[in-house]
CSV table of C-alpha atoms and ligand atoms in Angstrom, one decimal:
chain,number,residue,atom,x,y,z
A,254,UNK,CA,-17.7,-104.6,-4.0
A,255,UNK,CA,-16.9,-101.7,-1.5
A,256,UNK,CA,-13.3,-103.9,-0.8
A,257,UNK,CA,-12.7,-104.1,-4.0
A,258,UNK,CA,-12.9,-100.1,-4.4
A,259,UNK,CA,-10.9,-99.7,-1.5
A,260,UNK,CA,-7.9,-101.6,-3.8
A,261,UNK,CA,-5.1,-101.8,-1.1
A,262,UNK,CA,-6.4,-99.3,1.1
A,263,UNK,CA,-7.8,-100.5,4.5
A,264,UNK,CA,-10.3,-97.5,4.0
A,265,UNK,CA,-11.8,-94.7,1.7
A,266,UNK,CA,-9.3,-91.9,3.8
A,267,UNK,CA,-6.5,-93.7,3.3
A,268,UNK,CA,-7.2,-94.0,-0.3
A,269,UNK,CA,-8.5,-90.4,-0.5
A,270,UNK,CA,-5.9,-89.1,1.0
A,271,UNK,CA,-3.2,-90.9,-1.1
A,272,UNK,CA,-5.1,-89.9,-5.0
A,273,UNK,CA,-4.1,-86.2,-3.8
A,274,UNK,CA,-1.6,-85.9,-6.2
A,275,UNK,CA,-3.6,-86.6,-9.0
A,276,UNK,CA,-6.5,-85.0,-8.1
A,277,UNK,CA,-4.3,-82.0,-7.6
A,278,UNK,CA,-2.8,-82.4,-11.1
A,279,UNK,CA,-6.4,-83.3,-12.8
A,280,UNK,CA,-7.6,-80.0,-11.7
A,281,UNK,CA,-4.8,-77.4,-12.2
A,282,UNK,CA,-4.5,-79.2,-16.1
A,283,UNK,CA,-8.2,-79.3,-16.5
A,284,UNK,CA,-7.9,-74.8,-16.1
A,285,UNK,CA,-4.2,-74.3,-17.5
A,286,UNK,CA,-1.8,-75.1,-19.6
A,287,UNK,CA,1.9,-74.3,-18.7
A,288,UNK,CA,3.2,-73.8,-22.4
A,289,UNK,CA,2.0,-71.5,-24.0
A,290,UNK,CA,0.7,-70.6,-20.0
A,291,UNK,CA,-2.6,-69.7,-20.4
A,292,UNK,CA,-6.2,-70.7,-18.2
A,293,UNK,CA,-9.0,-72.4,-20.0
A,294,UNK,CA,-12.3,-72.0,-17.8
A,295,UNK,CA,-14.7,-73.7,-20.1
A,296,UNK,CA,-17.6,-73.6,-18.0
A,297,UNK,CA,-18.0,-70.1,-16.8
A,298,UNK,CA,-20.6,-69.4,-19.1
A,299,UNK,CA,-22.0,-65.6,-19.0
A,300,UNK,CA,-19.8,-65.0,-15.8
A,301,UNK,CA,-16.7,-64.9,-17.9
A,302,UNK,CA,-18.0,-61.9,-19.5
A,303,UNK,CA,-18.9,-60.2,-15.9
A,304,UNK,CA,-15.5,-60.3,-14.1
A,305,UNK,CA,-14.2,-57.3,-15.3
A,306,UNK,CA,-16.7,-55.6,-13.5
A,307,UNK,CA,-16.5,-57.4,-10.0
A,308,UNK,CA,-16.3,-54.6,-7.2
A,309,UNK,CA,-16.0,-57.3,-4.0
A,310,UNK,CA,-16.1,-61.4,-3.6
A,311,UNK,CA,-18.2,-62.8,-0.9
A,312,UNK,CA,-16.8,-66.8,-0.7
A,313,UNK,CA,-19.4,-69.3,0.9
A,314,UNK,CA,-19.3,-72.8,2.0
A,315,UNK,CA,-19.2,-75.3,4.9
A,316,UNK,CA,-17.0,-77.8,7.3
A,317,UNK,CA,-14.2,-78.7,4.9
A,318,UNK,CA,-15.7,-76.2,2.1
A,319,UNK,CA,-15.7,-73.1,3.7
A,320,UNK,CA,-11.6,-74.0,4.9
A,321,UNK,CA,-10.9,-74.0,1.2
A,322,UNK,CA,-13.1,-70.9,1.0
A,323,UNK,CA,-11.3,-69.2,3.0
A,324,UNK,CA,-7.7,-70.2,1.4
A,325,UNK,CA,-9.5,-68.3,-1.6
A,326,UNK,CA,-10.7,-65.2,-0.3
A,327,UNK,CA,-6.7,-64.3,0.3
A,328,UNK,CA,-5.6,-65.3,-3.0
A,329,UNK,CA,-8.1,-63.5,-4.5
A,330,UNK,CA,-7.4,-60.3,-2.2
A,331,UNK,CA,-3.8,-60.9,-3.1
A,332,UNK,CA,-4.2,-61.5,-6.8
A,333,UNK,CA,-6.8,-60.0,-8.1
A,334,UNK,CA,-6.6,-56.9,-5.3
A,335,UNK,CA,-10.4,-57.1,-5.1
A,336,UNK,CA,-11.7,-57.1,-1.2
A,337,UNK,CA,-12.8,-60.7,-0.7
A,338,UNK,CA,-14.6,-62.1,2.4
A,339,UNK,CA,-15.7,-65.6,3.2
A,340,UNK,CA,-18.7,-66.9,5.5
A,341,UNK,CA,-20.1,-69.9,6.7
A,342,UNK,CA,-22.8,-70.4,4.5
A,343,UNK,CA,-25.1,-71.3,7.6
A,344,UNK,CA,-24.9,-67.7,8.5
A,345,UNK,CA,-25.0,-65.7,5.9
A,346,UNK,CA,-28.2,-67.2,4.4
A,347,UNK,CA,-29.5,-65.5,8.0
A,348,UNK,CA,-28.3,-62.4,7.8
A,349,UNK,CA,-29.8,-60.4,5.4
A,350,UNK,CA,-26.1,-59.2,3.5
A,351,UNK,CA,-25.6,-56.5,1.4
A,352,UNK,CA,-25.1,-57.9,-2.4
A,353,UNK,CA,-25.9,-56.2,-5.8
A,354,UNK,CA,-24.4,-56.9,-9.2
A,355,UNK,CA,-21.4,-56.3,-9.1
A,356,UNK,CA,-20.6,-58.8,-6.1
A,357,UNK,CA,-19.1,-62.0,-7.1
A,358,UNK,CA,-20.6,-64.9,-5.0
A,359,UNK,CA,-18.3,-68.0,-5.3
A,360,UNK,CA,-19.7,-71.3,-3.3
A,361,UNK,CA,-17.5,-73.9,-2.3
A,362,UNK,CA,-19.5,-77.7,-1.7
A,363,UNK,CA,-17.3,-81.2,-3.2
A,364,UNK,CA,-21.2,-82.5,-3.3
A,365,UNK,CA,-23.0,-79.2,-5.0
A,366,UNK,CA,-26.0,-80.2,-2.7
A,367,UNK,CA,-25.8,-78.9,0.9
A,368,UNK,CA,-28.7,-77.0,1.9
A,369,UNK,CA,-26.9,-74.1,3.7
A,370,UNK,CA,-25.1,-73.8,0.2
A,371,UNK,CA,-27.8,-73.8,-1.8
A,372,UNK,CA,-29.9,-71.5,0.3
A,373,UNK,CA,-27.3,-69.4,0.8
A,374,UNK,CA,-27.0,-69.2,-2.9
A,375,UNK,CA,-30.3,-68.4,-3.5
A,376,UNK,CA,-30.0,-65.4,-1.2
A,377,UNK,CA,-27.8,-64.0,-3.9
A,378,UNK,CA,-29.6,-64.8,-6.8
A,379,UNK,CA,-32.3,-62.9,-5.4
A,380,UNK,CA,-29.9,-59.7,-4.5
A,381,UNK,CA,-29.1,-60.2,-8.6
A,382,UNK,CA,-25.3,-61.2,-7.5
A,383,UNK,CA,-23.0,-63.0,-9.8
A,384,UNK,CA,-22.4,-66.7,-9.1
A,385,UNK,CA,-20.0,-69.1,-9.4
A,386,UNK,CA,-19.3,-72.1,-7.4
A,387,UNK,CA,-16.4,-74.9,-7.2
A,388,UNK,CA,-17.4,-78.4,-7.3
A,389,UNK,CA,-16.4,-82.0,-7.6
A,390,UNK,CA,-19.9,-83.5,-9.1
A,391,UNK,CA,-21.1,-82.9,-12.5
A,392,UNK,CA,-24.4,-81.9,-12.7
A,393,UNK,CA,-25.3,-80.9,-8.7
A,394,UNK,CA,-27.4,-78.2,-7.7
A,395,UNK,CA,-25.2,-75.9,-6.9
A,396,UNK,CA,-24.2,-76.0,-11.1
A,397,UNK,CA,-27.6,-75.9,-11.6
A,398,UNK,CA,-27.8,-72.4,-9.7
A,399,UNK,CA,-24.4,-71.0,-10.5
A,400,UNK,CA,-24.1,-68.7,-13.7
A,401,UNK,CA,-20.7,-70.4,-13.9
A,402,UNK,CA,-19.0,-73.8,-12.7
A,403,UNK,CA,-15.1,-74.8,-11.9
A,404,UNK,CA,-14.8,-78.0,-11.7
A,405,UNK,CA,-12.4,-79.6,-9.2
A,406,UNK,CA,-11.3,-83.3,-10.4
A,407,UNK,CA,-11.1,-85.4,-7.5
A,408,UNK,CA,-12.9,-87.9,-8.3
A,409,UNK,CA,-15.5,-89.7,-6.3
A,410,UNK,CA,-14.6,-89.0,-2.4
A,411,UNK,CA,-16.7,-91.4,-0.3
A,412,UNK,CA,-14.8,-91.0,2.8
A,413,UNK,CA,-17.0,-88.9,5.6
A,414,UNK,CA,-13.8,-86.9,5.8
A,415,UNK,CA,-13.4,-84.5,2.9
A,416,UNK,CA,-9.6,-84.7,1.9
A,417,UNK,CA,-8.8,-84.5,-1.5
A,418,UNK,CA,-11.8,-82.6,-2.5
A,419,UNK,CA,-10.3,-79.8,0.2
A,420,UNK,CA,-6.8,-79.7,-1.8
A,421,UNK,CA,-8.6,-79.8,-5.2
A,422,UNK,CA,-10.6,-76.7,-4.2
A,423,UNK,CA,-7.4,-75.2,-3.0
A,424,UNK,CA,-5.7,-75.0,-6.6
A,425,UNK,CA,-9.4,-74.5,-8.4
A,426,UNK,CA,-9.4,-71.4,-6.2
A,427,UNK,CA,-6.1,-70.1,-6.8
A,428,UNK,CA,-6.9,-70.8,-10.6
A,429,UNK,CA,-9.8,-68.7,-10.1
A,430,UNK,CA,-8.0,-66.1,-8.7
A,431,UNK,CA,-6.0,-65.7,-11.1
A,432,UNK,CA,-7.9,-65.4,-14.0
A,433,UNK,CA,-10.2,-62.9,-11.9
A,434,UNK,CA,-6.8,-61.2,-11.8
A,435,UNK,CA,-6.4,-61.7,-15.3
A,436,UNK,CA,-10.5,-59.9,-16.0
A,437,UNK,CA,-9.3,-57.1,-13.8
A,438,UNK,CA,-5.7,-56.4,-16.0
A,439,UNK,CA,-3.7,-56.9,-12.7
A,440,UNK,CA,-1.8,-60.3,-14.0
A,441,UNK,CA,1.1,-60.0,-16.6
A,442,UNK,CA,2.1,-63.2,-18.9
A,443,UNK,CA,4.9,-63.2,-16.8
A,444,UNK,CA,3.5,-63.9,-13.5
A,445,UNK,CA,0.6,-66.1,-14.9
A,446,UNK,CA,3.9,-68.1,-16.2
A,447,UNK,CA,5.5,-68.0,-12.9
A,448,UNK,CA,2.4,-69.2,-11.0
A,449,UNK,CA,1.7,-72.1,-13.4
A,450,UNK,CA,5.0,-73.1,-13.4
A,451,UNK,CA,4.8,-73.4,-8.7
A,452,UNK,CA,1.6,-75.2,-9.2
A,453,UNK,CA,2.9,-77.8,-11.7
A,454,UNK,CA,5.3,-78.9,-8.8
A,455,UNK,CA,2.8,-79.3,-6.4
A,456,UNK,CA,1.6,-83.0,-7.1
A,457,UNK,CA,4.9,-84.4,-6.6
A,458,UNK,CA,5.9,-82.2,-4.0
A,459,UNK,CA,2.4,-84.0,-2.4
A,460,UNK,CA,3.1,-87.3,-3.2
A,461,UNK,CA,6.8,-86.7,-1.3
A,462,UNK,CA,4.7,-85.8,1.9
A,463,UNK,CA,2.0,-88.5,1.8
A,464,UNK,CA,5.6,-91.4,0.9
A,465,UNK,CA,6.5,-90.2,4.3
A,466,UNK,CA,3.7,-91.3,6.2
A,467,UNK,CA,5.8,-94.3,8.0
A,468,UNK,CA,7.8,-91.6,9.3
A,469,UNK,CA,4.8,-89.1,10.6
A,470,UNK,CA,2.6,-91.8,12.7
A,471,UNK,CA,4.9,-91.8,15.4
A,472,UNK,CA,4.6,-88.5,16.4
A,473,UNK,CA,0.9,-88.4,15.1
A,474,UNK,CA,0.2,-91.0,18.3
A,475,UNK,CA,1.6,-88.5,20.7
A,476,UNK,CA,-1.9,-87.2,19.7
A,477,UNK,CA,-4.0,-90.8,20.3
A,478,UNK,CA,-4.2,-90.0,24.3
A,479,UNK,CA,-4.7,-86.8,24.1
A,480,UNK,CA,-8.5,-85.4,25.1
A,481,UNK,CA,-7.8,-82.0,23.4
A,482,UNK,CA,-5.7,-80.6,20.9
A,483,UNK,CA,-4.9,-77.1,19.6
A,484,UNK,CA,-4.0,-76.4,16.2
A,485,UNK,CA,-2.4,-73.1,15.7
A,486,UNK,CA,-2.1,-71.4,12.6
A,487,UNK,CA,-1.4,-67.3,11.1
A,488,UNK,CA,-2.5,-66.1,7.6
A,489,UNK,CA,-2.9,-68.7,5.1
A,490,UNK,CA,-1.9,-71.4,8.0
A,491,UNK,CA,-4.6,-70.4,9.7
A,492,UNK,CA,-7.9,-72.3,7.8
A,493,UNK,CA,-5.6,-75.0,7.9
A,494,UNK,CA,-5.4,-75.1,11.1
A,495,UNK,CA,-9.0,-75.2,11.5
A,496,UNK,CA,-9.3,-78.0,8.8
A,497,UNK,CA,-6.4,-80.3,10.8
A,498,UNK,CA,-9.2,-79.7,14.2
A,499,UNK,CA,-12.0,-80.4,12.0
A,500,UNK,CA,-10.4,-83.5,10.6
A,501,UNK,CA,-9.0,-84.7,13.9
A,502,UNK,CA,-12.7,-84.2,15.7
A,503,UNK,CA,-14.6,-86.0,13.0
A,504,UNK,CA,-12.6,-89.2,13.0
A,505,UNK,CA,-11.3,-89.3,16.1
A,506,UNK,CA,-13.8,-87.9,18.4
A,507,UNK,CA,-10.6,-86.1,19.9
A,508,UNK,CA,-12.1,-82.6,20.5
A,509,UNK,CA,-9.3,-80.0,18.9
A,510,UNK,CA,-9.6,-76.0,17.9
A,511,UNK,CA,-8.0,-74.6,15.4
A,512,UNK,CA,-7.2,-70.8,16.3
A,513,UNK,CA,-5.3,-68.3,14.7
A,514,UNK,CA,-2.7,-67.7,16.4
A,515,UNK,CA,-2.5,-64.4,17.9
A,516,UNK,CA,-5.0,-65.1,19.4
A,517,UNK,CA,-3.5,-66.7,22.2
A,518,UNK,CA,-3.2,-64.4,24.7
A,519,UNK,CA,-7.3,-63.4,24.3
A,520,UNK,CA,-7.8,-66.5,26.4
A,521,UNK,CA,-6.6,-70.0,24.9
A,522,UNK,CA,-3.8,-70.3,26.3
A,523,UNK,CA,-5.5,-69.8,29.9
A,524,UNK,CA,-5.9,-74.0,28.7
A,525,UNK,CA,-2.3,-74.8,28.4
A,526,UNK,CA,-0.6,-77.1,30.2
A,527,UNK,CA,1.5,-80.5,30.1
A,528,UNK,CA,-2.0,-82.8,29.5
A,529,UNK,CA,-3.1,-80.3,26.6
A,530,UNK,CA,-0.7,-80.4,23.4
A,531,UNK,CA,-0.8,-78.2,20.5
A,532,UNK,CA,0.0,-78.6,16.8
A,533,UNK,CA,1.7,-75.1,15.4
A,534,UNK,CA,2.0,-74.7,11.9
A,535,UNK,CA,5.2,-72.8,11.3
A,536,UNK,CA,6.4,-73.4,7.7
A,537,UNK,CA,8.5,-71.0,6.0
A,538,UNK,CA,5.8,-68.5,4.9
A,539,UNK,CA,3.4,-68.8,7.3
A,540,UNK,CA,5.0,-65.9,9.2
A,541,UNK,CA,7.1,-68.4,10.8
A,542,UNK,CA,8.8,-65.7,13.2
A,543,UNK,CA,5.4,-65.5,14.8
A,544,UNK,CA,4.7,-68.9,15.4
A,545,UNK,CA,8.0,-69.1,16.9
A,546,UNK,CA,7.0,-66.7,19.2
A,547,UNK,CA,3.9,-68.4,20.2
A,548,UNK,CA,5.4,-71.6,20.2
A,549,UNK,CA,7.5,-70.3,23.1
A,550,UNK,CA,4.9,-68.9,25.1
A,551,UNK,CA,2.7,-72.5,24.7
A,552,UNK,CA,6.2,-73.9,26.1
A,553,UNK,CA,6.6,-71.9,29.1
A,554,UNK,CA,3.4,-72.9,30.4
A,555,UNK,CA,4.3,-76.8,30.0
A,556,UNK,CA,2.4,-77.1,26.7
A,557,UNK,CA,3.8,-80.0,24.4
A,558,UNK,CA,4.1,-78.6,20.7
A,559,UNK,CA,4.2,-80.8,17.6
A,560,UNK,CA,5.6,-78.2,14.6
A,561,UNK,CA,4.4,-78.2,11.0
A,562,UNK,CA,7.9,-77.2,10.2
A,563,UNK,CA,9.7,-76.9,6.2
A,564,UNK,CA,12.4,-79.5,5.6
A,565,UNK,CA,15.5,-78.2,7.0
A,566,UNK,CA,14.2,-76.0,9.5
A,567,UNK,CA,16.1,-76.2,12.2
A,568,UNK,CA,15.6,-74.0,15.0
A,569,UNK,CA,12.4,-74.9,14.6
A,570,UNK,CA,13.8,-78.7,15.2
A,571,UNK,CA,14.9,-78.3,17.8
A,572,UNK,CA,12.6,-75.9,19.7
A,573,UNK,CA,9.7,-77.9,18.9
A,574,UNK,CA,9.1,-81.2,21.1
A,575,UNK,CA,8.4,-83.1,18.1
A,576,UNK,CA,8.4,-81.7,14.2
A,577,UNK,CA,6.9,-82.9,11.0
A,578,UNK,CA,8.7,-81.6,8.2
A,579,UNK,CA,7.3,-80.9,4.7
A,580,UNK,CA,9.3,-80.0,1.3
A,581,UNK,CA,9.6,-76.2,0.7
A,582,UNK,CA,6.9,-74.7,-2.2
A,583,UNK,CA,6.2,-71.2,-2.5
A,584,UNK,CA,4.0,-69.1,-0.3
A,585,UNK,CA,1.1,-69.6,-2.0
A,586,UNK,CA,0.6,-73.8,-1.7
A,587,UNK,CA,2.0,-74.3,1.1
A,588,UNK,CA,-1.8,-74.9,2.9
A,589,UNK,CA,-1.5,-77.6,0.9
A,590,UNK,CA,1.7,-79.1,1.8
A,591,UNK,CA,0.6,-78.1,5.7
A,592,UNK,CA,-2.5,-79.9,5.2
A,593,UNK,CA,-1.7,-83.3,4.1
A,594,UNK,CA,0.1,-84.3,7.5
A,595,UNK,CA,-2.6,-83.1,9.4
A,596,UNK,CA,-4.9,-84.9,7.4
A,597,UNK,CA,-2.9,-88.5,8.0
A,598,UNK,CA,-2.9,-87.4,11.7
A,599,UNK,CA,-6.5,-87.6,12.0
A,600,UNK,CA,-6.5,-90.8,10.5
A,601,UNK,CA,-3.5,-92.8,12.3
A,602,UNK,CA,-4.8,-91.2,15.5
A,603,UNK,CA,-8.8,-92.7,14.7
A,604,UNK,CA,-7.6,-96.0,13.7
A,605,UNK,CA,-5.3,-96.4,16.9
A,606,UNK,CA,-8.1,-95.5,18.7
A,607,UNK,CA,-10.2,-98.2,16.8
A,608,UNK,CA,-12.8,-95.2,15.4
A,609,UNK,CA,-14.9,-95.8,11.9
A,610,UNK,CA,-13.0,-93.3,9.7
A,611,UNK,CA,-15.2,-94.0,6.8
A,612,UNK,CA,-18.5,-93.5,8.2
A,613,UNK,CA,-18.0,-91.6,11.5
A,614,UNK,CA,-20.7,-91.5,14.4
A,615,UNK,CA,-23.8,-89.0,14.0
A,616,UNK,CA,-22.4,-87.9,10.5
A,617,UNK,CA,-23.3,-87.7,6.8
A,618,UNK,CA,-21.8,-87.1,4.0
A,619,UNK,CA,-23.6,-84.9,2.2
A,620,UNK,CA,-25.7,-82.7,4.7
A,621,UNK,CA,-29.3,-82.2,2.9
A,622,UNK,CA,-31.4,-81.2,5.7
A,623,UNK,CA,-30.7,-78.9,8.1
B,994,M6R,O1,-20.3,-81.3,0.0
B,994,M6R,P1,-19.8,-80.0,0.8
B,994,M6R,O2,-18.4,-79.7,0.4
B,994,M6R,O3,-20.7,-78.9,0.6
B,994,M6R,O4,-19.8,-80.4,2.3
B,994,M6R,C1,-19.5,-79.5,3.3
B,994,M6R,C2,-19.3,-80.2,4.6
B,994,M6R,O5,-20.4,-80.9,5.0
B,994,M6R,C3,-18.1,-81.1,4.6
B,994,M6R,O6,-16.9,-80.5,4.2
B,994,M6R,C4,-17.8,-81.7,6.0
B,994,M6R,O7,-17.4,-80.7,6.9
B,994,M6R,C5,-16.8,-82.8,5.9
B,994,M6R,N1,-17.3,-83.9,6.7
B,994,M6R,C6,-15.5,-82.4,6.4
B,994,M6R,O8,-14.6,-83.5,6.4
């Protein structure tokens, strides 16, 4: 039976990673409509009414989660112009932080049932903060606790490694954003227009990257020897960055960082040199002079680097040692363009190197207990 699911896929990633772009398109249509271009969040509940009076966002989650989360708290900042911070979940439940009403908690979790989340969560139920979280399963706790739900529409991800669920999130997020712009009376028609009408692109753009996967899995196994890898990221790059180490590490067992880029020079790049290769993700918007900057500093100290680079880019072509090109979208998606070649990295790499990407060593799914 579990072959059967798999269809053509030799495993759950694989398959995961290649229902992207309509789990992508399932969720932005499930919030909006592009004509007349309006959002529909049907299961806000009371918190619809409260998001006028938002003073700050605090965005939670974990692993994959708290990537996405992070994604958010930027579009939100840039939006919605409300100061937004995200936390691993793990931490802030700790730390005794400073909520009231008018603080919008929004939890991240594809399952609705990790315990960080949900203690985490309770923390700000008990500060009286207003709740909403993002999740793939109807009916988890995290629903339960939440004053209101988005729904992401992945589907069912089985795969240890969280891939579609973290682009799903992504666009939930922005959507979110948005209409938390939209309570605030910082959004026009006009721009909600011009948003909805980037997003609708994005499934196809997505479905271009994944048709070139051929293509990609000879520069991913540069990667397959490799004992470390740095992934390199600025601004909205920079979570994705961390989600390309985290996916790399989980399947793989190759241990990789993801950094933000400037960085550098406050020690990492004390570990650069021809044995170590790094993975920069330098696509148009992701303040690409930077990267290029950084790129040539990893160079001059013998460090191999692979660039995340937008079609046509080529300086960038031929600075790089090796480039993986994605189509252009607009600032604002392009984590999720960036994303999906790192995430068939992790996987080419871990079955070269004969790892079980489905059900990797010492991990669960869904992490219950802590
Ligand atoms: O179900 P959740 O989204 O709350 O899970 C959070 C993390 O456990 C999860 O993203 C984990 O990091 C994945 N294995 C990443 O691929």
């Amino acid at each position: 039976p579990v072959t059967a699911l798999k269809g053509q896929y030799p495993h759950f990633m694989l398959k995961e990673i290649h229902e992207q772009p309509e789990a992508i398109a399932d969720t932005i249509w499930s919030l909006a409509t592009l004509d007349p271009p309006a959002l529909y969040f049907d299961d806000l509940g009371p918190a619809a009414e409260r998001l006028a009076s938002i003073e700050r966002v605090v965005l939670i989650g974990m692993g994959t989660s708290l990537h996405a989360a992070m994604i958010g708290q930027r579009y939100i900042e840039a939006f919605a112009r409300v100061p937004a911070w995200s936390d691993n979940a793990s931490e802030f439940r700790y730390r005794d932080p400073v909520l009231d009403d008018r603080t919008l908690v929004i939890s991240v979790s594809q399952s609705g049932e990790t315990v960080d989340v949900l203690e985490a969560m309770a923390v700000a139920r008990q500060a009286g903060a207003l709740q909403i979280t993002i999740c793939n399963t109807e009916g988890a706790q995290t629903t339960r606790v939440a004053d209101g739900t988005v729904y992401t529409r992945a589907g069912l991800e089985r795969g240890v490694a969280s891939t579609k669920c973290f682009t799903a999130a992504v666009v939930a997020l922005y959507l979110l954003a948005l209409r938390i712009a939209q309570a605030k009376g910082r959004l026009s028609q006009g721009d909600l227009a011009a948003h909805l009408a980037e997003l609708a692109h994005l499934p196809r753009a997505v479905a271009g990257i994944i048709a070139q996967r051929d293509a990609f899995r000879k520069n991913a196994l540069r990667h397959a020897q490799a004992q470390h890898v740095l992934f390199l990221g600025r601004g909205l790059a920079f979570p994705v960055a961390m989600e390309g180490a985290l996916k790399l590490k989980e399947v793989s067992y190759i241990h990789a960082e993801g950094y933000a880029a400037g960085e550098m020079k406050h020690g990492p790049i004390a570990l650069i040199e021809p044995a170590f290769p790094t993975i920069a993700i330098a696509t148009r918007h992701a303040l690409r002079a930077k990267m290029v900057s950084n790129i040539e500093q990893i160079q001059a100290r013998g460090g191999p680097v692979t660039g995340i680079v937008t079609e046509g880019d080529a300086e960038l072509a031929s600075l790089c040692d090796a480039v993986i090109a994605v189509p252009a979208v607009s600032s604002w998606l392009e984590p999720v363009a960036a994303v999906i070649p790192l995430q068939l990295l992790a996987y080419d790499v871990a079955v070269h190197r004969g790892c079980d990407v489905d059900q990797p060593r010492n991990l669960a799914k869904t992490v219950t207990v802590e």
